[in-house]
Coordinates of C-alpha atoms and ligand atoms in Angstrom, one line a residue:
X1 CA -3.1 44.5 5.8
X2 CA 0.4 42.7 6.2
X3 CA 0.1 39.1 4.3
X4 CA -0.4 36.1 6.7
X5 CA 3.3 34.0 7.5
X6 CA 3.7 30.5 8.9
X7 CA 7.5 28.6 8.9
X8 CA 8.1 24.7 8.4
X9 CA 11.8 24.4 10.5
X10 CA 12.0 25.8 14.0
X11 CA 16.1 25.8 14.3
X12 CA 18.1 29.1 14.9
X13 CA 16.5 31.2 12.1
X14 CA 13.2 29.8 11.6
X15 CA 12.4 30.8 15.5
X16 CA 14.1 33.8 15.3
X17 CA 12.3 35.2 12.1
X18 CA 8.9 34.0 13.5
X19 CA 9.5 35.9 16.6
X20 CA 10.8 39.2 14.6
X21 CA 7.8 39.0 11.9
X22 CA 5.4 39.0 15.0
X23 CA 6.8 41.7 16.8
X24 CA 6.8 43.4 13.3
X25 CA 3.1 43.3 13.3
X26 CA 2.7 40.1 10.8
X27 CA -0.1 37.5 11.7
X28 CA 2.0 34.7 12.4
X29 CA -0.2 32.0 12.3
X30 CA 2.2 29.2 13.6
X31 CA 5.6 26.8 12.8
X32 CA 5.6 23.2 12.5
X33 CA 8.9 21.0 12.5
X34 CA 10.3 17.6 12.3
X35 CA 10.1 16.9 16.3
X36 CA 7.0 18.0 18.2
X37 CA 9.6 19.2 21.2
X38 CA 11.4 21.8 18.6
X39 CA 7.8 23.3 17.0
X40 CA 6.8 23.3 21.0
X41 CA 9.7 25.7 22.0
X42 CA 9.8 27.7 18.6
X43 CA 6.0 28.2 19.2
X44 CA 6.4 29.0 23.1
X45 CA 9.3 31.3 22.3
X46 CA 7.4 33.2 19.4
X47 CA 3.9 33.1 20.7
X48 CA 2.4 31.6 18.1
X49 CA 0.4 28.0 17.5
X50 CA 2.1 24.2 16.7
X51 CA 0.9 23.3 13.2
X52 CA 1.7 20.9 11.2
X53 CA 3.2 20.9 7.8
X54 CA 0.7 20.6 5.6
X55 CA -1.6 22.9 8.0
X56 CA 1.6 25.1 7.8
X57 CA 1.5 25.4 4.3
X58 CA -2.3 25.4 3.6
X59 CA -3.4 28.4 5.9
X60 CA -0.9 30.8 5.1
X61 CA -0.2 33.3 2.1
X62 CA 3.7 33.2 2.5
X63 CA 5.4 29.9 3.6
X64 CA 9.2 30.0 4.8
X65 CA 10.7 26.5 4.6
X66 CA 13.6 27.4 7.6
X67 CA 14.5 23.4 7.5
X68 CA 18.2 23.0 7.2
X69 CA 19.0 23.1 3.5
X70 CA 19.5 19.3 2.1
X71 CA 15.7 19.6 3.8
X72 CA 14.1 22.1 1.5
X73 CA 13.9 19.4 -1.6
X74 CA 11.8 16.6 0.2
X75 CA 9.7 19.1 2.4
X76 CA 8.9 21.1 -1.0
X77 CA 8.1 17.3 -2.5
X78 CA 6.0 16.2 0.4
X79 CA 4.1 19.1 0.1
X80 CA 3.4 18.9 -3.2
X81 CA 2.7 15.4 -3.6
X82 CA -0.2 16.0 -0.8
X83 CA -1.0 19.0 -3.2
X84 CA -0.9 21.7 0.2
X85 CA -0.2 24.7 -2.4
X86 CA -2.2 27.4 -3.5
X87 CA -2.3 29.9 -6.3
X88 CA -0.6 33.2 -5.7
X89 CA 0.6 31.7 -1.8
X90 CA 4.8 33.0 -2.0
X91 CA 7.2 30.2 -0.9
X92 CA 10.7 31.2 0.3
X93 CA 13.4 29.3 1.7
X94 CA 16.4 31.1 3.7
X95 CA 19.4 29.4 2.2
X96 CA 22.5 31.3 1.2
X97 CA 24.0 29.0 -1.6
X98 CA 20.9 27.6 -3.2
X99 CA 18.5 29.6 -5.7
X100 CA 14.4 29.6 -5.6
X101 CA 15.0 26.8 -8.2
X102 CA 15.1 24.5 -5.1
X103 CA 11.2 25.2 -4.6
X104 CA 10.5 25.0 -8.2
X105 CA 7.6 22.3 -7.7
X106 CA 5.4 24.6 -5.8
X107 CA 5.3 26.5 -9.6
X108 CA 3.2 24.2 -10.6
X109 CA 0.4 25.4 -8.2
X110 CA 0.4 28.8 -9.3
X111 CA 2.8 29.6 -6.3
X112 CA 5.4 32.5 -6.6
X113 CA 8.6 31.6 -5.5
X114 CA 11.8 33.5 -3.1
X115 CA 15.2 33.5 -1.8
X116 CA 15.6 35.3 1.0
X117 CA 18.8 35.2 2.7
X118 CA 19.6 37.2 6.5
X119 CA 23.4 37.8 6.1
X120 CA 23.6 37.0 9.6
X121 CA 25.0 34.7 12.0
X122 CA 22.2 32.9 14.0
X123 CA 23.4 31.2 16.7
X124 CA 20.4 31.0 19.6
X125 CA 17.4 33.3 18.7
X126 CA 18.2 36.0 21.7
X127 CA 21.6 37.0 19.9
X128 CA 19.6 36.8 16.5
X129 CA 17.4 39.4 17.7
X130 CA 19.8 41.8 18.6
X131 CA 22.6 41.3 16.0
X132 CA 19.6 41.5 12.5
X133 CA 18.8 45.0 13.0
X134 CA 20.6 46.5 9.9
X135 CA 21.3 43.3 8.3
X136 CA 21.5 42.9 4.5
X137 CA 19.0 40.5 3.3
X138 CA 19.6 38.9 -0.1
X139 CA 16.7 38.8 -2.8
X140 CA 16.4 36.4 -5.5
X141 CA 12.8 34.8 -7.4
X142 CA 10.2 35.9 -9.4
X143 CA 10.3 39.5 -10.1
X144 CA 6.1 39.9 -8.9
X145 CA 7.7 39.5 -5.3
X146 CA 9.7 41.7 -5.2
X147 CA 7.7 44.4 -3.8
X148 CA 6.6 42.1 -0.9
X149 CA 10.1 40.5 -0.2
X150 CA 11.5 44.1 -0.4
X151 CA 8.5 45.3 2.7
X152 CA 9.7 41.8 4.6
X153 CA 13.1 43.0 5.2
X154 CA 12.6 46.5 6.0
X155 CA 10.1 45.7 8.4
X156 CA 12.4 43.5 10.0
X157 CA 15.1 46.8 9.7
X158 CA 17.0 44.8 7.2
X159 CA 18.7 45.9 4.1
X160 CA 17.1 44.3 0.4
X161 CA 19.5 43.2 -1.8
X162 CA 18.5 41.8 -4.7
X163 CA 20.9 39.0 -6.5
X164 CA 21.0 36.5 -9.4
X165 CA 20.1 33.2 -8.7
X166 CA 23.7 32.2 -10.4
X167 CA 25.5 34.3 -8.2
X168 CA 24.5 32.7 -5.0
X169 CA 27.1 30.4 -4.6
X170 CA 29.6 32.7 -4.9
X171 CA 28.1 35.1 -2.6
X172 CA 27.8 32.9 0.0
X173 CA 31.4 31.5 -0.2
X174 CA 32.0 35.0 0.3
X175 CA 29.3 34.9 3.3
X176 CA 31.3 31.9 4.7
X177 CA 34.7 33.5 4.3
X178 CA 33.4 36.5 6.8
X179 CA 32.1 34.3 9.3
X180 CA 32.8 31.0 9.3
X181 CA 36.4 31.3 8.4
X182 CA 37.2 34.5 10.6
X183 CA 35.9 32.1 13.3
X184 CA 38.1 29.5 12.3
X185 CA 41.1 32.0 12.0
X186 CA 40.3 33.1 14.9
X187 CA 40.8 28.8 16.7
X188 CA 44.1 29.2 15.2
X189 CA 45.2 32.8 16.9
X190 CA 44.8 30.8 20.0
X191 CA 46.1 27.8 18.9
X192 CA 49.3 29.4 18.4
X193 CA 49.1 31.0 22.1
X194 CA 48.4 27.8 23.1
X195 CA 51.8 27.0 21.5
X196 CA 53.2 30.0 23.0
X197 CA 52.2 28.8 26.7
X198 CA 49.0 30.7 27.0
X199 CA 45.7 28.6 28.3
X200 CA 43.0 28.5 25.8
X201 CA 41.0 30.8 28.2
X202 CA 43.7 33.2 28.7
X203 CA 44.3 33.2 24.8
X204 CA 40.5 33.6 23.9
X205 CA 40.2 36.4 26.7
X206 CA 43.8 38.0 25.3
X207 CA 42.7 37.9 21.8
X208 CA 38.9 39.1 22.0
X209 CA 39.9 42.7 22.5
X210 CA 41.7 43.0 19.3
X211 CA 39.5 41.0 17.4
X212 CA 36.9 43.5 18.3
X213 CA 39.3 46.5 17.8
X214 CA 39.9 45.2 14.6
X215 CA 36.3 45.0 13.5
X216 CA 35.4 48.8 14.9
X217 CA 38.4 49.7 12.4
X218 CA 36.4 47.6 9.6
X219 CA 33.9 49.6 10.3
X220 CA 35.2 53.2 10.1
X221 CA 37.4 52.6 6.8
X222 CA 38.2 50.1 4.0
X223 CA 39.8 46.9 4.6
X224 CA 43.5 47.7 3.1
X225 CA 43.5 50.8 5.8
X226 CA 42.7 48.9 8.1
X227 CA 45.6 46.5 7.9
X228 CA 48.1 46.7 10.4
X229 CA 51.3 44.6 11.5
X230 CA 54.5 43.8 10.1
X231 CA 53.1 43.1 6.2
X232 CA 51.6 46.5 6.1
X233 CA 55.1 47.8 7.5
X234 CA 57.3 45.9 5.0
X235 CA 58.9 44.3 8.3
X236 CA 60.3 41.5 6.5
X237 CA 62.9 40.5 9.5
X238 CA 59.4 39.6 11.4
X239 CA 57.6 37.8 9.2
X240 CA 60.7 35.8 8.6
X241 CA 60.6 35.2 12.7
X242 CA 57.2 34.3 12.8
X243 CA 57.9 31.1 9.9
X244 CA 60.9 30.1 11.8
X245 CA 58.9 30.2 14.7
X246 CA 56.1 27.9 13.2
X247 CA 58.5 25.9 11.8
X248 CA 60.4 24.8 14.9
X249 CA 57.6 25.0 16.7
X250 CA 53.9 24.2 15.5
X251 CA 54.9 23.7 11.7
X252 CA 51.4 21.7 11.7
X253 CA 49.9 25.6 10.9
X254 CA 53.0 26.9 8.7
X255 CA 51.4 26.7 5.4
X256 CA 48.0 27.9 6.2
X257 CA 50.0 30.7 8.2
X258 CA 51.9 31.0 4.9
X259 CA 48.4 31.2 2.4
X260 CA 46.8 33.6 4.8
X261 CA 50.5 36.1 4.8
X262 CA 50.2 35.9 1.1
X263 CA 46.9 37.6 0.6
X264 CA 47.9 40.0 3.2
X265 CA 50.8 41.4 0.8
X266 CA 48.1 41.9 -2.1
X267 CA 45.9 43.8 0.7
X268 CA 48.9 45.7 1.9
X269 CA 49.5 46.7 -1.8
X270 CA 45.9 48.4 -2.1
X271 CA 47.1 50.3 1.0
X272 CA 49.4 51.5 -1.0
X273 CA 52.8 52.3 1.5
X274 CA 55.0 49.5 0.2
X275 CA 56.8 50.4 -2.6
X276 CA 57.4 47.8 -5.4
X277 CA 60.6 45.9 -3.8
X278 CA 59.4 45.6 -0.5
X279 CA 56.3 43.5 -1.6
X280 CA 58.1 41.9 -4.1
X281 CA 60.5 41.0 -1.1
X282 CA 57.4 40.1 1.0
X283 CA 56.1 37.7 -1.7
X284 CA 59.6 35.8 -2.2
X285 CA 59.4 34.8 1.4
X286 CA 56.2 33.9 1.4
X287 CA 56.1 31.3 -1.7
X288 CA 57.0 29.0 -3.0
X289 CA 57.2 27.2 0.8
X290 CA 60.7 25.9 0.6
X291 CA 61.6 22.4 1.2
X292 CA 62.3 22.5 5.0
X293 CA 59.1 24.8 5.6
X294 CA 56.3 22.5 3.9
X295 CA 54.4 20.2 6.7
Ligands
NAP301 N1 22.2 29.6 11.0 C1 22.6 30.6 10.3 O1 23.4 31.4 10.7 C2 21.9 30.9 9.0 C3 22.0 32.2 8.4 C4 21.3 32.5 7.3 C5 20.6 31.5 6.6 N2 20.5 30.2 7.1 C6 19.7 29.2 6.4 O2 18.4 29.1 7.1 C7 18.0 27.7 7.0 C8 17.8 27.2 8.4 O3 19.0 27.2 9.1 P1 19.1 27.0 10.7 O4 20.5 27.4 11.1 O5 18.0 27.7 11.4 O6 19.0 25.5 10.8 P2 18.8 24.6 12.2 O7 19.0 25.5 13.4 O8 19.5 23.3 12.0 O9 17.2 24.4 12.1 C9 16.6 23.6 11.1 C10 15.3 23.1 11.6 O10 14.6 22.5 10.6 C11 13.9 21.4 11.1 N3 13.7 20.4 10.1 C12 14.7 19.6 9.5 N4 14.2 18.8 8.5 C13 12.8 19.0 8.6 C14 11.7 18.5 7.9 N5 11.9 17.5 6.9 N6 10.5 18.9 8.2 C15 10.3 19.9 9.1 N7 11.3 20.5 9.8 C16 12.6 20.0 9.6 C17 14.8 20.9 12.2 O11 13.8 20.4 13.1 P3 13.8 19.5 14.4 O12 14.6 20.3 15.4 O13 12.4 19.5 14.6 O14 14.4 18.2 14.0 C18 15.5 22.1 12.7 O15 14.9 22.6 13.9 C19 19.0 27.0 6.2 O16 18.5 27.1 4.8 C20 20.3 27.8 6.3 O17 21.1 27.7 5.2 C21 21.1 29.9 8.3

């Protein structure tokens, strides 16, 4: 028989996981939240009861703690103080950066403790649902729930991963590099459309093909050959174009334009059809910035 769940925190993932387990064939016996209004929609959405915290975490046999992270601490405290644990119940949060450690006060109660992180981008639970199929979940507590964590994710179609708790930080700086940061490169490809006369519409619609070209090429070969462009074709006449450019231009996003170029010339190295002089000549335009080029 699968163990009973219930959530405390019904944002993005919270709702989204309670709606997965279910269909998964878990008894999900309900989500509470700060704001009635949010545990109202999460519950309507997933099918499954309004409870309160402490109900939350009495009733259940695994408790996720899906509040935002800074959250976990005084949720885990609360609970604790009104001594809602029980012996051999597993608590998990779903942050990326922080270890079990953060629900280290539920050990007192006999509790077993998890990490159990979606490498996913949850934005509202209806995209969650379709994008987590084949997701990689990261692992990380006591080793006597292991087992279970491990049965969690592949039920969900997941991927277990089990980590370290002191690699977690750097694993999601990693995580946040291939999301949040492609995201943020990507604001600055239109930006500089923008600056080129394009409307940001016409530049987000212009640019959205090759972003997702780009990504089917991720996914059918290794990230040095998949570079393209004038770094992986030594074109050092165009790269020097595009810093004028910026310069004159929008010199507001030379030197991130300049960091980013930089680490392209160690990826088109590992590609491995620049000879030696051409990077070298590659990396002597791209740094130091020169007087006139720095913002
Ligand atoms: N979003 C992602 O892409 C993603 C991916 C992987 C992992 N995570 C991790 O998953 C966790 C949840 O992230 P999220 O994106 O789902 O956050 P979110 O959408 O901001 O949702 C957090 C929910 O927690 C509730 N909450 C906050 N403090 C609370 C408290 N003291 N008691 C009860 N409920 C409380 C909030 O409730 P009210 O609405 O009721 O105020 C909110 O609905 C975080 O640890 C995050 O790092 C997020």
């Amino acid at each position: 028989m699968k163990p009973a769940l219930t959530f405390i925190g019904a944002g993005r993932v919270g709702t989204s996981l309670a709606i997965l387990f279910k269909k998964a064939g878990y008894p999900v016996l309900g989500i509470a939240s700060r704001t009635a209004s949010s545990a109202e929609q999460a519950g309507a959405l997933a099918g499954v009861p309004v409870l309160t915290a402490e109900e939350a975490c009495r009733k259940t046999d695994i408790l996720f703690i899906t509040t935002s992270d800074r959250e976990i601490p005084r949720v885990v405290a609360q609970l604790s103080s009104d001594r809602c644990f029980n012996r051999g119940q597993i608590i998990v949060h779903t942050s990326g950066a922080h270890s079990s450690a953060l629900l280290a006060p539920a050990h007192a109660f006999g509790c077993r403790l998890l990490s159990f992180h979606p490498l996913q981008s949850f934005s509202p639970p209806s995209l969650a649902l379709v994008n987590l199929r084949g997701t990689v979940f990261t692992l990380e507590g006591d080793a006597t729930v292991m087992d279970i964590a491990r049965q969690l994710v592949r039920d969900l179609r997941g991927e277990p991963v089990i980590i370290q708790a002191e690699q977690k930080v750097l694993y999601h700086a990693g995580a946040c590099v291939a999301s949040n940061y492609v995201v943020a490169v990507f604001h600055l490809a239109i930006s500089l459309l923008q600056a080129a006369g394009f409307s940001p519409e016409t530049a987000r619609r212009a640019l959205l093909p090759l972003l997702t070209g780009t990504t089917a090429n991720l996914q059918k070969t290794l990230p040095a050959q998949a570079l393209t462009g004038p770094i992986a074709r030594g074109d050092i006449s165009t790269l020097s174009a595009h810093f004028s450019s910026l310069n004159a231009q929008c010199p507001e996003f030379l030197a991130v334009y300049h960091q980013l170029a930089l680490y392209t010339i160690q990826v088109a190295g590992e590609k491995g059809t620049l000879d030696a002089e051409q990077l070298e000549k590659l990396k002597e335009l791209c740094s130091p910035l020169s007087a006139d080029q720095t913002l």
